PDB file of C-alpha atoms and ligand atoms in Angstrom:
ATOM      1  CA  MET Y   1       7.763 -21.757 -11.787  1.00  0.00           C
ATOM      2  CA  ALA Y   2       4.497 -19.976 -11.180  1.00  0.00           C
ATOM      3  CA  LEU Y   3       4.198 -16.555  -9.642  1.00  0.00           C
ATOM      4  CA  LYS Y   4       4.058 -16.464  -5.832  1.00  0.00           C
ATOM      5  CA  LEU Y   5       2.376 -13.837  -3.679  1.00  0.00           C
ATOM      6  CA  TYR Y   6       3.118 -13.278   0.007  1.00  0.00           C
ATOM      7  CA  ALA Y   7       1.488 -10.873   2.465  1.00  0.00           C
ATOM      8  CA  MET Y   8       3.168  -9.381   5.498  1.00  0.00           C
ATOM      9  CA  THR Y   9       1.793  -7.116   8.186  1.00  0.00           C
ATOM     10  CA  CYS Y  10       4.603  -4.669   8.953  1.00  0.00           C
ATOM     11  CA  GLY Y  11       3.255  -2.788  11.979  1.00  0.00           C
ATOM     12  CA  TRP Y  12      -0.085  -1.461  13.168  1.00  0.00           C
ATOM     13  CA  LEU Y  13      -1.851   1.887  13.492  1.00  0.00           C
ATOM     14  CA  SER Y  14      -4.713   2.772  15.823  1.00  0.00           C
ATOM     15  CA  LEU Y  15      -7.067   5.588  14.965  1.00  0.00           C
ATOM     16  CA  PRO Y  16     -10.781   6.345  15.245  1.00  0.00           C
ATOM     17  CA  GLU Y  17     -12.886   4.275  12.869  1.00  0.00           C
ATOM     18  CA  ALA Y  18     -14.618   7.539  11.913  1.00  0.00           C
ATOM     19  CA  ALA Y  19     -11.351   8.642  10.256  1.00  0.00           C
ATOM     20  CA  LEU Y  20     -11.461   5.587   7.989  1.00  0.00           C
ATOM     21  CA  ILE Y  21     -15.071   5.607   6.840  1.00  0.00           C
ATOM     22  CA  GLU Y  22     -17.947   8.094   6.856  1.00  0.00           C
ATOM     23  CA  GLY Y  23     -20.341   7.244   9.641  1.00  0.00           C
ATOM     24  CA  GLY Y  24     -17.742   5.160  11.509  1.00  0.00           C
ATOM     25  CA  SER Y  25     -17.618   5.081  15.293  1.00  0.00           C
ATOM     26  CA  ALA Y  26     -15.417   7.308  17.456  1.00  0.00           C
ATOM     27  CA  ASP Y  27     -13.730   4.218  18.926  1.00  0.00           C
ATOM     28  CA  ASP Y  28     -10.213   3.384  17.862  1.00  0.00           C
ATOM     29  CA  LEU Y  29      -9.685   0.684  15.287  1.00  0.00           C
ATOM     30  CA  ARG Y  30      -6.326  -1.119  15.304  1.00  0.00           C
ATOM     31  CA  ILE Y  31      -5.431  -1.587  11.636  1.00  0.00           C
ATOM     32  CA  PRO Y  32      -2.642  -3.592   9.984  1.00  0.00           C
ATOM     33  CA  VAL Y  33      -0.004  -2.003   7.733  1.00  0.00           C
ATOM     34  CA  PRO Y  34       0.361  -4.502   4.858  1.00  0.00           C
ATOM     35  CA  CYS Y  35       3.207  -5.116   2.441  1.00  0.00           C
ATOM     36  CA  TYR Y  36       3.277  -7.727  -0.311  1.00  0.00           C
ATOM     37  CA  LEU Y  37       6.034  -9.646  -2.041  1.00  0.00           C
ATOM     38  CA  ILE Y  38       5.685 -11.104  -5.519  1.00  0.00           C
ATOM     39  CA  VAL Y  39       8.192 -13.691  -6.682  1.00  0.00           C
ATOM     40  CA  HIS Y  40       7.929 -13.927 -10.454  1.00  0.00           C
ATOM     41  CA  PRO Y  41      10.118 -15.993 -12.799  1.00  0.00           C
ATOM     42  CA  ARG Y  42      11.498 -12.683 -14.147  1.00  0.00           C
ATOM     43  CA  GLY Y  43      12.179 -11.040 -10.784  1.00  0.00           C
ATOM     44  CA  THR Y  44      10.858  -9.947  -7.431  1.00  0.00           C
ATOM     45  CA  ALA Y  45       8.560  -7.047  -6.616  1.00  0.00           C
ATOM     46  CA  LEU Y  46       7.259  -5.450  -3.452  1.00  0.00           C
ATOM     47  CA  PHE Y  47       3.960  -3.647  -3.279  1.00  0.00           C
ATOM     48  CA  ASP Y  48       4.474  -1.029  -0.575  1.00  0.00           C
ATOM     49  CA  SER Y  49       7.139  -0.992   2.088  1.00  0.00           C
ATOM     50  CA  GLY Y  50       5.234  -0.283   5.294  1.00  0.00           C
ATOM     51  CA  LEU Y  51       6.567   1.862   8.093  1.00  0.00           C
ATOM     52  CA  GLY Y  52      10.082   3.235   8.379  1.00  0.00           C
ATOM     53  CA  THR Y  53      12.300   1.817  11.102  1.00  0.00           C
ATOM     54  CA  VAL Y  54      12.430   5.353  12.518  1.00  0.00           C
ATOM     55  CA  CYS Y  55       9.009   4.440  13.970  1.00  0.00           C
ATOM     56  CA  GLN Y  56      10.784   1.886  16.166  1.00  0.00           C
ATOM     57  CA  SER Y  57      12.987   4.530  17.804  1.00  0.00           C
ATOM     58  CA  GLU Y  58      12.011   8.203  17.383  1.00  0.00           C
ATOM     59  CA  CYS Y  59       8.411   7.833  16.362  1.00  0.00           C
ATOM     60  CA  ASP Y  60       6.951  10.960  17.977  1.00  0.00           C
ATOM     61  CA  ASP Y  61       9.540  13.255  16.415  1.00  0.00           C
ATOM     62  CA  TYR Y  62       9.100  11.613  13.034  1.00  0.00           C
ATOM     63  CA  MET Y  63       5.291  11.627  13.164  1.00  0.00           C
ATOM     64  CA  GLY Y  64       5.156  15.309  14.122  1.00  0.00           C
ATOM     65  CA  ASP Y  65       1.616  16.620  13.682  1.00  0.00           C
ATOM     66  CA  PHE Y  66       0.314  13.117  12.947  1.00  0.00           C
ATOM     67  CA  ALA Y  67       1.350  11.857  16.384  1.00  0.00           C
ATOM     68  CA  SER Y  68      -1.869  13.151  17.908  1.00  0.00           C
ATOM     69  CA  LEU Y  69      -4.030  11.557  15.192  1.00  0.00           C
ATOM     70  CA  MET Y  70      -2.979   7.932  15.566  1.00  0.00           C
ATOM     71  CA  GLN Y  71      -0.848   5.531  17.540  1.00  0.00           C
ATOM     72  CA  VAL Y  72       1.890   3.541  15.859  1.00  0.00           C
ATOM     73  CA  GLU Y  73       2.969   0.055  16.919  1.00  0.00           C
ATOM     74  CA  PHE Y  74       6.047  -1.210  15.136  1.00  0.00           C
ATOM     75  CA  LEU Y  75       8.208  -3.746  16.908  1.00  0.00           C
ATOM     76  CA  PRO Y  76      11.742  -4.733  15.947  1.00  0.00           C
ATOM     77  CA  GLY Y  77      11.369  -7.761  13.674  1.00  0.00           C
ATOM     78  CA  GLU Y  78       8.211  -6.444  11.972  1.00  0.00           C
ATOM     79  CA  GLU Y  79      10.157  -4.415   9.406  1.00  0.00           C
ATOM     80  CA  LEU Y  80      10.313  -5.495   5.782  1.00  0.00           C
ATOM     81  CA  LYS Y  81      13.930  -6.648   5.833  1.00  0.00           C
ATOM     82  CA  THR Y  82      13.280  -9.172   8.596  1.00  0.00           C
ATOM     83  CA  ARG Y  83       9.913 -10.264   7.218  1.00  0.00           C
ATOM     84  CA  LEU Y  84      11.505 -11.007   3.828  1.00  0.00           C
ATOM     85  CA  GLU Y  85      14.118 -13.211   5.480  1.00  0.00           C
ATOM     86  CA  THR Y  86      11.291 -15.642   6.339  1.00  0.00           C
ATOM     87  CA  VAL Y  87      10.966 -16.338   2.607  1.00  0.00           C
ATOM     88  CA  GLU Y  88      14.717 -16.168   1.996  1.00  0.00           C
ATOM     89  CA  VAL Y  89      14.547 -12.942   0.011  1.00  0.00           C
ATOM     90  CA  ASP Y  90      17.220 -10.310   0.580  1.00  0.00           C
ATOM     91  CA  VAL Y  91      15.614  -6.877   0.722  1.00  0.00           C
ATOM     92  CA  ALA Y  92      18.715  -5.429  -0.966  1.00  0.00           C
ATOM     93  CA  GLY Y  93      18.163  -7.687  -3.982  1.00  0.00           C
ATOM     94  CA  VAL Y  94      14.501  -6.915  -4.709  1.00  0.00           C
ATOM     95  CA  ASP Y  95      14.046  -5.813  -8.351  1.00  0.00           C
ATOM     96  CA  TYR Y  96      10.965  -3.590  -8.191  1.00  0.00           C
ATOM     97  CA  LEU Y  97       9.470  -1.544  -5.394  1.00  0.00           C
ATOM     98  CA  ILE Y  98       5.944  -0.545  -6.376  1.00  0.00           C
ATOM     99  CA  ASN Y  99       4.355   2.101  -4.164  1.00  0.00           C
ATOM    100  CA  SER Y 100       0.577   2.380  -4.126  1.00  0.00           C
ATOM    101  CA  HIS Y 101       1.226   5.947  -3.023  1.00  0.00           C
ATOM    102  CA  LEU Y 102       3.758   7.806  -0.931  1.00  0.00           C
ATOM    103  CA  HIS Y 103       2.129   8.103   2.498  1.00  0.00           C
ATOM    104  CA  PHE Y 104       4.345   7.150   5.447  1.00  0.00           C
ATOM    105  CA  ASP Y 105       2.689   3.785   6.118  1.00  0.00           C
ATOM    106  CA  HIS Y 106       3.182   2.691   2.487  1.00  0.00           C
ATOM    107  CA  ALA Y 107       6.560   4.192   1.597  1.00  0.00           C
ATOM    108  CA  GLY Y 108       8.187   4.516   5.027  1.00  0.00           C
ATOM    109  CA  GLY Y 109      10.199   1.353   4.453  1.00  0.00           C
ATOM    110  CA  ASN Y 110      11.503   2.486   1.031  1.00  0.00           C
ATOM    111  CA  GLU Y 111      14.898   3.237   2.588  1.00  0.00           C
ATOM    112  CA  GLN Y 112      15.331  -0.496   3.175  1.00  0.00           C
ATOM    113  CA  VAL Y 113      14.897  -1.224  -0.553  1.00  0.00           C
ATOM    114  CA  LYS Y 114      17.232   1.340  -2.115  1.00  0.00           C
ATOM    115  CA  ALA Y 115      18.590  -0.894  -4.878  1.00  0.00           C
ATOM    116  CA  ALA Y 116      15.163  -1.614  -6.357  1.00  0.00           C
ATOM    117  CA  ARG Y 117      13.634   0.212  -9.304  1.00  0.00           C
ATOM    118  CA  LEU Y 118      10.831   2.357  -7.856  1.00  0.00           C
ATOM    119  CA  VAL Y 119       7.559   2.102  -9.788  1.00  0.00           C
ATOM    120  CA  VAL Y 120       5.159   4.908  -9.020  1.00  0.00           C
ATOM    121  CA  GLN Y 121       2.581   6.897 -10.933  1.00  0.00           C
ATOM    122  CA  ARG Y 122       4.116  10.039 -12.395  1.00  0.00           C
ATOM    123  CA  ARG Y 123       1.345  12.208 -10.953  1.00  0.00           C
ATOM    124  CA  GLU Y 124       1.978  10.761  -7.480  1.00  0.00           C
ATOM    125  CA  TRP Y 125       5.692  11.471  -7.669  1.00  0.00           C
ATOM    126  CA  GLU Y 126       5.040  15.017  -8.891  1.00  0.00           C
ATOM    127  CA  ALA Y 127       2.461  15.714  -6.179  1.00  0.00           C
ATOM    128  CA  ALA Y 128       4.863  14.421  -3.534  1.00  0.00           C
ATOM    129  CA  HIS Y 129       7.434  16.997  -4.680  1.00  0.00           C
ATOM    130  CA  GLU Y 130       5.042  19.943  -4.839  1.00  0.00           C
ATOM    131  CA  PRO Y 131       5.570  22.007  -1.655  1.00  0.00           C
ATOM    132  CA  ASP Y 132       1.889  22.960  -1.218  1.00  0.00           C
ATOM    133  CA  LEU Y 133       0.693  19.391  -1.717  1.00  0.00           C
ATOM    134  CA  ILE Y 134       3.330  17.846   0.560  1.00  0.00           C
ATOM    135  CA  ALA Y 135       1.714  19.562   3.525  1.00  0.00           C
ATOM    136  CA  ALA Y 136      -1.893  19.283   2.335  1.00  0.00           C
ATOM    137  CA  ILE Y 137      -1.722  15.567   1.544  1.00  0.00           C
ATOM    138  CA  GLY Y 138       0.586  14.655   4.397  1.00  0.00           C
ATOM    139  CA  TYR Y 139       3.628  13.352   2.525  1.00  0.00           C
ATOM    140  CA  LYS Y 140       7.015  13.032   4.217  1.00  0.00           C
ATOM    141  CA  PRO Y 141       9.804  13.356   1.612  1.00  0.00           C
ATOM    142  CA  VAL Y 142      12.220  11.693   4.043  1.00  0.00           C
ATOM    143  CA  ASP Y 143      10.274   8.482   3.310  1.00  0.00           C
ATOM    144  CA  TYR Y 144      10.853   8.427  -0.447  1.00  0.00           C
ATOM    145  CA  ASP Y 145      13.679  10.757  -1.458  1.00  0.00           C
ATOM    146  CA  HIS Y 146      16.407   8.141  -1.500  1.00  0.00           C
ATOM    147  CA  GLY Y 147      17.652   8.501  -5.075  1.00  0.00           C
ATOM    148  CA  HIS Y 148      15.924   5.373  -6.377  1.00  0.00           C
ATOM    149  CA  ASP Y 149      16.122   4.409 -10.016  1.00  0.00           C
ATOM    150  CA  LEU Y 150      12.657   5.672 -10.981  1.00  0.00           C
ATOM    151  CA  LEU Y 151      10.083   4.233 -13.315  1.00  0.00           C
ATOM    152  CA  LEU Y 152       7.309   6.824 -13.473  1.00  0.00           C
ATOM    153  CA  VAL Y 153       4.203   5.400 -15.113  1.00  0.00           C
ATOM    154  CA  ASP Y 154       1.040   6.968 -16.488  1.00  0.00           C
ATOM    155  CA  GLY Y 155      -2.000   4.801 -15.858  1.00  0.00           C
ATOM    156  CA  GLU Y 156      -1.874   1.031 -16.336  1.00  0.00           C
ATOM    157  CA  HIS Y 157       1.532  -0.627 -16.291  1.00  0.00           C
ATOM    158  CA  ASP Y 158       2.424  -4.271 -16.910  1.00  0.00           C
ATOM    159  CA  VAL Y 159       5.292  -4.893 -14.468  1.00  0.00           C
ATOM    160  CA  PHE Y 160       6.801  -8.084 -15.910  1.00  0.00           C
ATOM    161  CA  GLY Y 161       5.510  -7.743 -19.476  1.00  0.00           C
ATOM    162  CA  ASP Y 162       3.323 -10.857 -19.364  1.00  0.00           C
ATOM    163  CA  GLY Y 163       0.086  -9.457 -17.931  1.00  0.00           C
ATOM    164  CA  SER Y 164       0.480 -11.258 -14.595  1.00  0.00           C
ATOM    165  CA  VAL Y 165       1.158  -8.194 -12.427  1.00  0.00           C
ATOM    166  CA  SER Y 166      -0.340  -4.834 -13.386  1.00  0.00           C
ATOM    167  CA  CYS Y 167      -0.491  -1.437 -11.779  1.00  0.00           C
ATOM    168  CA  ILE Y 168      -3.970   0.017 -12.161  1.00  0.00           C
ATOM    169  CA  PRO Y 169      -4.738   3.670 -11.495  1.00  0.00           C
ATOM    170  CA  THR Y 170      -7.081   4.182  -8.535  1.00  0.00           C
ATOM    171  CA  PHE Y 171      -6.580   7.919  -8.090  1.00  0.00           C
ATOM    172  CA  GLY Y 172      -8.328   9.938  -5.428  1.00  0.00           C
ATOM    173  CA  HIS Y 173      -6.950   9.056  -2.001  1.00  0.00           C
ATOM    174  CA  THR Y 174      -3.844  10.828  -3.321  1.00  0.00           C
ATOM    175  CA  PRO Y 175      -3.369  12.319  -6.827  1.00  0.00           C
ATOM    176  CA  GLY Y 176      -1.582   9.277  -8.237  1.00  0.00           C
ATOM    177  CA  HIS Y 177      -2.686   6.355  -6.089  1.00  0.00           C
ATOM    178  CA  GLN Y 178      -2.463   2.945  -7.811  1.00  0.00           C
ATOM    179  CA  SER Y 179      -3.595  -0.570  -6.941  1.00  0.00           C
ATOM    180  CA  LEU Y 180      -2.095  -3.845  -8.138  1.00  0.00           C
ATOM    181  CA  ARG Y 181      -3.707  -6.719 -10.018  1.00  0.00           C
ATOM    182  CA  VAL Y 182      -1.982 -10.056  -9.597  1.00  0.00           C
ATOM    183  CA  GLN Y 183      -2.925 -13.142 -11.582  1.00  0.00           C
ATOM    184  CA  LEU Y 184      -2.540 -16.251  -9.422  1.00  0.00           C
ATOM    185  CA  ASP Y 185      -3.260 -19.847 -10.385  1.00  0.00           C
ATOM    186  CA  GLY Y 186      -6.243 -19.577  -8.048  1.00  0.00           C
ATOM    187  CA  GLY Y 187      -7.600 -16.474  -9.801  1.00  0.00           C
ATOM    188  CA  GLU Y 188      -7.114 -12.741  -9.874  1.00  0.00           C
ATOM    189  CA  VAL Y 189      -6.290 -10.756  -6.754  1.00  0.00           C
ATOM    190  CA  VAL Y 190      -6.456  -6.970  -6.426  1.00  0.00           C
ATOM    191  CA  LEU Y 191      -4.304  -5.322  -3.774  1.00  0.00           C
ATOM    192  CA  THR Y 192      -6.164  -2.080  -3.216  1.00  0.00           C
ATOM    193  CA  GLY Y 193      -3.766  -0.065  -1.045  1.00  0.00           C
ATOM    194  CA  ASP Y 194      -5.613   2.942   0.349  1.00  0.00           C
ATOM    195  CA  ALA Y 195      -8.113   3.072  -2.517  1.00  0.00           C
ATOM    196  CA  CYS Y 196     -10.269   0.889  -0.252  1.00  0.00           C
ATOM    197  CA  TYR Y 197      -9.454   0.750   3.460  1.00  0.00           C
ATOM    198  CA  LEU Y 198     -12.224  -1.598   4.596  1.00  0.00           C
ATOM    199  CA  ARG Y 199     -14.542  -4.261   3.186  1.00  0.00           C
ATOM    200  CA  ARG Y 200     -17.375  -1.950   4.205  1.00  0.00           C
ATOM    201  CA  SER Y 201     -15.868   0.854   2.093  1.00  0.00           C
ATOM    202  CA  LEU Y 202     -16.490  -1.244  -1.016  1.00  0.00           C
ATOM    203  CA  GLU Y 203     -19.890  -2.550   0.096  1.00  0.00           C
ATOM    204  CA  THR Y 204     -21.246   0.921   0.899  1.00  0.00           C
ATOM    205  CA  LEU Y 205     -19.043   3.117  -1.355  1.00  0.00           C
ATOM    206  CA  ARG Y 206     -18.402   5.299   1.678  1.00  0.00           C
ATOM    207  CA  LEU Y 207     -15.162   7.277   1.688  1.00  0.00           C
ATOM    208  CA  PRO Y 208     -12.906   8.300   4.548  1.00  0.00           C
ATOM    209  CA  PRO Y 209     -14.023  11.814   5.571  1.00  0.00           C
ATOM    210  CA  GLY Y 210     -10.617  13.502   5.570  1.00  0.00           C
ATOM    211  CA  ALA Y 211      -8.361  11.208   3.593  1.00  0.00           C
ATOM    212  CA  ALA Y 212      -9.554  11.759   0.053  1.00  0.00           C
ATOM    213  CA  HIS Y 213      -7.628  14.257  -2.023  1.00  0.00           C
ATOM    214  CA  ASP Y 214     -10.220  14.029  -4.815  1.00  0.00           C
ATOM    215  CA  ARG Y 215     -13.518  12.550  -3.658  1.00  0.00           C
ATOM    216  CA  ASP Y 216     -15.031  12.049  -7.111  1.00  0.00           C
ATOM    217  CA  SER Y 217     -11.984  10.158  -8.336  1.00  0.00           C
ATOM    218  CA  MET Y 218     -11.878   8.058  -5.188  1.00  0.00           C
ATOM    219  CA  GLN Y 219     -15.543   7.181  -5.623  1.00  0.00           C
ATOM    220  CA  GLU Y 220     -14.840   6.192  -9.229  1.00  0.00           C
ATOM    221  CA  ALA Y 221     -11.922   4.045  -8.091  1.00  0.00           C
ATOM    222  CA  LEU Y 222     -14.179   2.200  -5.636  1.00  0.00           C
ATOM    223  CA  LYS Y 223     -16.644   1.521  -8.437  1.00  0.00           C
ATOM    224  CA  ARG Y 224     -13.838   0.214 -10.614  1.00  0.00           C
ATOM    225  CA  LEU Y 225     -12.782  -2.148  -7.818  1.00  0.00           C
ATOM    226  CA  ARG Y 226     -16.387  -3.301  -7.501  1.00  0.00           C
ATOM    227  CA  GLY Y 227     -16.398  -4.051 -11.212  1.00  0.00           C
ATOM    228  CA  LEU Y 228     -13.272  -6.197 -10.864  1.00  0.00           C
ATOM    229  CA  GLN Y 229     -14.823  -7.980  -7.887  1.00  0.00           C
ATOM    230  CA  ALA Y 230     -17.981  -8.680  -9.904  1.00  0.00           C
ATOM    231  CA  ARG Y 231     -15.784 -10.346 -12.546  1.00  0.00           C
ATOM    232  CA  GLY Y 232     -14.343 -12.674  -9.928  1.00  0.00           C
ATOM    233  CA  ALA Y 233     -11.303 -10.850  -8.545  1.00  0.00           C
ATOM    234  CA  ARG Y 234     -10.536 -11.245  -4.853  1.00  0.00           C
ATOM    235  CA  ILE Y 235     -10.163  -7.816  -3.251  1.00  0.00           C
ATOM    236  CA  PHE Y 236      -7.491  -7.288  -0.583  1.00  0.00           C
ATOM    237  CA  TYR Y 237      -8.699  -4.356   1.532  1.00  0.00           C
ATOM    238  CA  GLY Y 238      -5.900  -1.993   2.475  1.00  0.00           C
ATOM    239  CA  HIS Y 239      -6.353  -1.724   6.241  1.00  0.00           C
ATOM    240  CA  ASP Y 240      -9.287  -3.961   7.242  1.00  0.00           C
ATOM    241  CA  PRO Y 241      -8.408  -5.774  10.505  1.00  0.00           C
ATOM    242  CA  ASP Y 242     -11.218  -8.351  10.172  1.00  0.00           C
ATOM    243  CA  PHE Y 243     -10.260  -9.196   6.602  1.00  0.00           C
ATOM    244  CA  TRP Y 244      -6.560  -9.390   7.495  1.00  0.00           C
ATOM    245  CA  ARG Y 245      -7.183 -11.910  10.256  1.00  0.00           C
ATOM    246  CA  GLY Y 246      -7.913 -14.367   7.442  1.00  0.00           C
ATOM    247  CA  VAL Y 247      -4.903 -13.539   5.250  1.00  0.00           C
ATOM    248  CA  PRO Y 248      -1.995 -16.009   5.508  1.00  0.00           C
ATOM    249  CA  GLN Y 249       1.228 -14.278   6.517  1.00  0.00           C
ATOM    250  CA  ALA Y 250       4.629 -14.996   4.942  1.00  0.00           C
ATOM    251  CA  PRO Y 251       6.231 -17.497   4.786  1.00  0.00           C
ATOM    252  CA  ALA Y 252       2.810 -18.952   3.895  1.00  0.00           C
ATOM    253  CA  ARG Y 253       1.761 -18.108   0.333  1.00  0.00           C
ATOM    254  CA  ILE Y 254      -1.491 -16.651  -0.886  1.00  0.00           C
ATOM    255  CA  ALA Y 255      -2.935 -19.336  -3.125  1.00  0.00           C
TER     256      ALA Y 255
HETATM  257 ZN1   ZN J 301      -2.650   6.751   2.391  1.00  0.00          ZN
END
């Protein structure tokens, strides 16, 4: 059995394009919130968990100060648990939950995957438990403090021990942001998370004005992604609506 990769949009955010890329327009861009499932002969892994179901009921209270910055659309049925049912995977039985980072639209669904081993960069986990950084970076501990069995990693990490799925550090957006390389029969895919919101971010190396904790590191991460692309990897942009229109949704596989 070969490895299988599935993509799922688990909700949408709308915010000014100018918040996503330097020089962007003031008009709102409606962006997808992606999650990915990997079915490997040695187990299952999620890359990010999307929004929390709290966004389907008490979103304004939960969003707090962020409520004025963006609109959230998250309909019942778009949450991870239901999306995974389309590929006959029980969210409670997933082996690994890999978070690119711990922002609410990437770790909000972690509470649905409590039995999984949580794979996160050590520096991300530490930053997300540092009171000053929680506020400055916009973490919400309610998203990720669920007592998961933790696997804190430092830099590259080979998830299944065969080189097919690897965490790669792409620090900068947050202190310990990571992306994921997945080796498919059809070639290598890189799931960028928020290291690269838009196709244009990679083409122009332009950063989001306010959403870079460390701009130099984020710039370096973009260059690293460019290097992987030049070697033939397909780049999956974290929140690019045009790109995502062409991505098959589960239960279809990414070939
Ligand atoms: Zn983020």
